Short mmCIF file of C-alpha atoms in Angstrom, two decimals:
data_model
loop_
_atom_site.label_atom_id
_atom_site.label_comp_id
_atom_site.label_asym_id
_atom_site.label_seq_id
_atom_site.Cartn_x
_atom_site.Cartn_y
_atom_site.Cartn_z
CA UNK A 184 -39.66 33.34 80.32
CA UNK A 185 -40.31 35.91 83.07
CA UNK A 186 -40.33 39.41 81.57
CA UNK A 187 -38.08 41.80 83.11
CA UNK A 188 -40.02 44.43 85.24
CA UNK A 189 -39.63 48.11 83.81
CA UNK A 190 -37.89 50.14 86.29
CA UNK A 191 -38.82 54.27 86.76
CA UNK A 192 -38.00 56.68 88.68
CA UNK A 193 -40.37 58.51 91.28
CA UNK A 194 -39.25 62.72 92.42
CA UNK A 195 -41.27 62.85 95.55
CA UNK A 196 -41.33 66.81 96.49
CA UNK A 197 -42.57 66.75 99.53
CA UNK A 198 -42.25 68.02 103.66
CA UNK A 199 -42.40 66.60 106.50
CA UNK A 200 -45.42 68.90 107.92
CA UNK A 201 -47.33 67.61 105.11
CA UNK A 202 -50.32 64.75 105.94
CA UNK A 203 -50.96 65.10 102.34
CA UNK A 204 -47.81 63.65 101.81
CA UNK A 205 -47.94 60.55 104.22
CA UNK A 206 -51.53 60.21 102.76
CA UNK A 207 -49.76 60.45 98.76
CA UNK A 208 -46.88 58.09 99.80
CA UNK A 209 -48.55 55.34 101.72
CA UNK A 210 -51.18 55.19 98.15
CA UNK A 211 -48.03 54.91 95.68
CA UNK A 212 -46.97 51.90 98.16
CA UNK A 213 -50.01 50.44 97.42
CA UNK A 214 -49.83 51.28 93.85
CA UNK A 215 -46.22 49.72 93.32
CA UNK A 216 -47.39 46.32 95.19
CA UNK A 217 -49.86 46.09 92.77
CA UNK A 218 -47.51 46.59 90.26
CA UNK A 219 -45.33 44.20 91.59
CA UNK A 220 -43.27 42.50 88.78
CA UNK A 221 -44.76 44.79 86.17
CA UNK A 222 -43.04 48.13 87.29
CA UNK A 223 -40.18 48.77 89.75
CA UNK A 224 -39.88 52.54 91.13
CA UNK A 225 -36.58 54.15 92.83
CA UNK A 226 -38.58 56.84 94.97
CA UNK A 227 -36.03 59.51 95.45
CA UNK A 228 -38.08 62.29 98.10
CA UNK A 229 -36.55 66.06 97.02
CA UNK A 230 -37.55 69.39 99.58
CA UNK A 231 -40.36 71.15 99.84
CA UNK A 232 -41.12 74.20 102.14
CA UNK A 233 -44.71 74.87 102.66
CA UNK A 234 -43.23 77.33 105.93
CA UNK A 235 -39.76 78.52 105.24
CA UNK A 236 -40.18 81.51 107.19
CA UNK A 237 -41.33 79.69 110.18
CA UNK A 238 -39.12 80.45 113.18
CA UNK A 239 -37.64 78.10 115.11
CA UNK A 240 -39.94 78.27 117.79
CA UNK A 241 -42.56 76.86 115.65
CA UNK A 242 -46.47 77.61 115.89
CA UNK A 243 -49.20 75.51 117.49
CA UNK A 244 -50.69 73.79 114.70
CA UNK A 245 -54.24 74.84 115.23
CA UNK A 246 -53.44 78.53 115.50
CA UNK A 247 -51.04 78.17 112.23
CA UNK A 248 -53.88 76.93 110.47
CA UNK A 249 -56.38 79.67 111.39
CA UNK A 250 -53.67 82.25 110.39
CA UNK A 251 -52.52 81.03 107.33
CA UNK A 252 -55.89 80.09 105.58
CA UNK A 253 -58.06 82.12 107.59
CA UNK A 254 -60.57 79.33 109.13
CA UNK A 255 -62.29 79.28 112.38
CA UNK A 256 -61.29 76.78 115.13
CA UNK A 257 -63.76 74.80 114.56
CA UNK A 258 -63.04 74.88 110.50
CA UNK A 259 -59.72 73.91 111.88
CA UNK A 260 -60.86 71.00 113.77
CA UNK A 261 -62.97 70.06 111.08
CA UNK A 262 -59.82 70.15 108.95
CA UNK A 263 -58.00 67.59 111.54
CA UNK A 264 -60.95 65.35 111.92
CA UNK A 265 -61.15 64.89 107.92
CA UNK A 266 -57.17 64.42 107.97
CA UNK A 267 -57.30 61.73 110.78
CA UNK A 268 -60.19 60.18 108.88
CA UNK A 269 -58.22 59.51 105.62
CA UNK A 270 -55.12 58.74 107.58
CA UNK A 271 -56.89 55.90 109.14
CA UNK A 272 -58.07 54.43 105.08
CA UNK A 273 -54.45 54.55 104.27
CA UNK A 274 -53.73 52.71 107.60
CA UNK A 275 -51.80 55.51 109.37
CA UNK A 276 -52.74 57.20 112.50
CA UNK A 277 -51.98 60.84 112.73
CA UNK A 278 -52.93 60.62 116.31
CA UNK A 279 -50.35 60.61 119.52
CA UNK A 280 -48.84 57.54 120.08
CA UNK A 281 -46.71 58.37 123.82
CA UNK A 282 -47.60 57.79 127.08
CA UNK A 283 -49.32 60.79 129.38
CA UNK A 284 -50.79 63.81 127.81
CA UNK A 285 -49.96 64.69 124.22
CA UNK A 286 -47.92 67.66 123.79
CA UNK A 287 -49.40 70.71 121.44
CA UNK A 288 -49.03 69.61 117.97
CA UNK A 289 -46.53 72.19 116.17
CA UNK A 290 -45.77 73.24 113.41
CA UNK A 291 -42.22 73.12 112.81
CA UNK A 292 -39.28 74.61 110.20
CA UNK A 293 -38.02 71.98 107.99
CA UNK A 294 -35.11 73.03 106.47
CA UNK A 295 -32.90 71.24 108.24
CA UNK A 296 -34.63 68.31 107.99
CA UNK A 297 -34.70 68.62 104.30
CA UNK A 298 -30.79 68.98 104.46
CA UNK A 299 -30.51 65.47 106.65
CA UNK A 300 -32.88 64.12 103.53
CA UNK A 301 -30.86 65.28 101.17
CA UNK A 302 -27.71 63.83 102.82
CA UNK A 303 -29.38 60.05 103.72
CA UNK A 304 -29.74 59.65 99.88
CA UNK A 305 -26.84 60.49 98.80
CA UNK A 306 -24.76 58.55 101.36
CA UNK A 307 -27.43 55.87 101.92
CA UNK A 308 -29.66 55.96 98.65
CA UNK A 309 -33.23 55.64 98.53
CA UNK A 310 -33.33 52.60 100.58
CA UNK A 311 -31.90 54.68 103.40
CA UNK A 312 -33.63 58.07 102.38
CA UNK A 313 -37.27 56.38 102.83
CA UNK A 314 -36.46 55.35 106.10
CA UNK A 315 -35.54 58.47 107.50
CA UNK A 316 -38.59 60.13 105.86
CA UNK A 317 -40.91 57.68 107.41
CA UNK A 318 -39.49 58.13 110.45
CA UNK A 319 -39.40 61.94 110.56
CA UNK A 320 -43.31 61.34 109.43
CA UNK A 321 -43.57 59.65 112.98
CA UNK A 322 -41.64 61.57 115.02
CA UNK A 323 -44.02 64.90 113.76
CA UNK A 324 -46.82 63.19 113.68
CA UNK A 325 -47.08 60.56 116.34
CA UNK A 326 -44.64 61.61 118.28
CA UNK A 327 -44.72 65.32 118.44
CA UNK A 328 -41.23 65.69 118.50
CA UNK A 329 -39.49 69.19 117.84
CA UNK A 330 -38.52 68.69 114.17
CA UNK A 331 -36.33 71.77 113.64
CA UNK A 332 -34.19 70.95 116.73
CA UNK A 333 -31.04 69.41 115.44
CA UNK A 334 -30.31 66.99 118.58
CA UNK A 335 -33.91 65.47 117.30
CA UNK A 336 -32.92 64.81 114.05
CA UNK A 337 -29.86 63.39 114.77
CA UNK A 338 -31.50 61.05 117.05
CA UNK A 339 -33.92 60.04 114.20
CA UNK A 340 -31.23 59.44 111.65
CA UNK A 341 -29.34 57.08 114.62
CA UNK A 342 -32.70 55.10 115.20
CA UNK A 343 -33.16 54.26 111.26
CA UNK A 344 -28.90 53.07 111.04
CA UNK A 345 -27.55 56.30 109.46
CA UNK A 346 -24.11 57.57 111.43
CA UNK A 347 -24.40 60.09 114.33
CA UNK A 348 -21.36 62.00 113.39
CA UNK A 349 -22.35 62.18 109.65
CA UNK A 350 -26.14 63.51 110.12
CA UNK A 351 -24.46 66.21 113.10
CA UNK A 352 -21.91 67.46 110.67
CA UNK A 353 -24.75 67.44 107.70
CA UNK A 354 -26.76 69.75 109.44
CA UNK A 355 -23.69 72.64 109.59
CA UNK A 356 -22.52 72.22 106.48
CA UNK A 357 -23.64 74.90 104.09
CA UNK A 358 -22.69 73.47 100.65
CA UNK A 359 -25.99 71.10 101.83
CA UNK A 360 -28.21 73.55 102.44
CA UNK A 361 -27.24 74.97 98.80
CA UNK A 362 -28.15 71.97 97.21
CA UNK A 363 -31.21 71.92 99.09
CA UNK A 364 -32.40 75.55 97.87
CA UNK A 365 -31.67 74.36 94.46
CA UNK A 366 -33.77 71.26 94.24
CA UNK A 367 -36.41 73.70 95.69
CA UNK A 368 -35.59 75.97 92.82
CA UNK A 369 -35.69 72.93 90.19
CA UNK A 370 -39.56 72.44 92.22
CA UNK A 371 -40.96 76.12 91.28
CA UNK A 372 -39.32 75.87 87.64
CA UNK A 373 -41.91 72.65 87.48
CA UNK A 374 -45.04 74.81 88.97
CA UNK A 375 -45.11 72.66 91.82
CA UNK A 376 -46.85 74.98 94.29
CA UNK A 377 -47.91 72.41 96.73
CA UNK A 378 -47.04 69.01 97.66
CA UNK A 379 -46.94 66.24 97.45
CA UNK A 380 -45.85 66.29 93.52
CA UNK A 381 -44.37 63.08 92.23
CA UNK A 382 -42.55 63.21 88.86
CA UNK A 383 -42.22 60.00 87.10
CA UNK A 384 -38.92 59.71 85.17
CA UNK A 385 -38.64 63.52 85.20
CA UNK A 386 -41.60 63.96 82.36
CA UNK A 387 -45.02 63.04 84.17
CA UNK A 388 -45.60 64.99 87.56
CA UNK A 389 -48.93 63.75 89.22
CA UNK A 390 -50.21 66.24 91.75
CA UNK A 391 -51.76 65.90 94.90
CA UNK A 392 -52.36 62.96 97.20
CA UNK A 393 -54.01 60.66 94.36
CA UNK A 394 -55.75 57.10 94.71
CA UNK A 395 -53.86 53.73 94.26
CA UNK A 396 -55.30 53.66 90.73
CA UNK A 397 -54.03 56.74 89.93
CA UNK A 398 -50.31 55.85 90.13
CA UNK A 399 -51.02 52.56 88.67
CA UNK A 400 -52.54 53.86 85.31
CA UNK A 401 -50.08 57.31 84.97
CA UNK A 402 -47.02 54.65 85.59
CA UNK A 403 -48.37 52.54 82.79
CA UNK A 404 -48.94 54.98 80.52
CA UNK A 405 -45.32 56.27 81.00
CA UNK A 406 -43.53 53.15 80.96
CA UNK A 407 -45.91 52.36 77.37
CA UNK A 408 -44.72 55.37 75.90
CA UNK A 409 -41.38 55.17 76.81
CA UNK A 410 -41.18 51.62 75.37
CA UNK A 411 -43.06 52.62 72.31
CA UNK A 412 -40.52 55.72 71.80
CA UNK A 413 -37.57 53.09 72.21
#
């Protein structure tokens, strides 16, 4: 007889201006196909701010770099180069994908795409919500696209099957954007203080973007104990 895969869940705190957490995701893929018929994971991604008081003009990414850690363009390039580098071992490309000359790469507020996040897994679940955070990795990344304008968003939530009028109406309503600041609440009560943090059935949190390995062995030690404890 086939044993019965143990099944966890995954808290993903993450943002969508965060390489780190394409980088961390793409690894736990790997991690979970490795796993395959040993462990199942819901993945369930919760909001993370690293700008909240960016305006919604955004900054050019370069200069928002130098500013905020204090490195030298060419520290900042450096920083890029090393990003694209890593990007490319995980088999993503952090470089843009359209036609003509790139536009600047920004850096954009997220809260409203945290609140369309929120929203896809609660009317979609996971399923849904991973879509629309892949996509919204694209559409910064890739794409360029301006990620705190709310036509945008919508758009991206159309192209992955979620419904136009429900993502529109998402981003007004303010009982949304409450539950938002209060999973970012529940993420500062953990000491997360940078993503991405995955917590494995709310006990083990594994910081940081982490080798395949990594996952495989913390998900097997948590899925042991748990089955020793039962």
């Amino acid at each position: 007889m086939t044993a019965t895969p143990a099944k966890v869940t995954i808290d993903v705190w993450s943002d969508v201006m965060c390489p780190w957490c394409v980088i961390g995701t793409r690894q736990l893929a790997k991690a979970l196909d490795e796993l395959e018929g040993e462990i199942e994971a819901e993945i369930r991604f919760r909001p993370f701010e690293l700008n909240p008081d960016m305006p919604p003009e955004g900054e050019e990414q370069a200069a928002h770099i130098q500013r905020k850690y204090g490195r030298s363009a060419a520290e900042s390039a450096g920083v890029r180069d090393r990003l694209k580098g890593f990007g490319e071992r995980v088999g993503y490309s952090f470089s843009w994908q359209g036609e003509g000359e790139a536009p600047p790469a920004m850096i954009w507020n997220t809260f409203l795409a945290h609140k369309l996040l929120y929203w896809a897994l609660r009317v979609g679940g996971p399923e849904a919500q991973g879509k629309l955070k892949r996509a919204m990795f694209d559409a910064h990344f890739q794409q360029r696209r301006n990620m705190a304008d709310p036509e945008v968003l919508v758009d991206i939530a159309v192209g992955v099957g979620l419904p136009k009028l429900g993502a529109a109406q998402t981003l007004l309503e303010q009982s949304i954007g409450n539950s938002v600041r209060h999973e970012e609440a529940m993420a500062w009560d953990m000491n997360i203080t940078g993503v991405p943090a995955m917590v494995v059935n709310g006990k083990a949190m594994i910081p940081g973007a982490q080798e395949p390995e990594v996952y495989v062995n913390v998900l097997r030690r948590v899925v042991a104990r748990e089955a020793a404890q039962a």
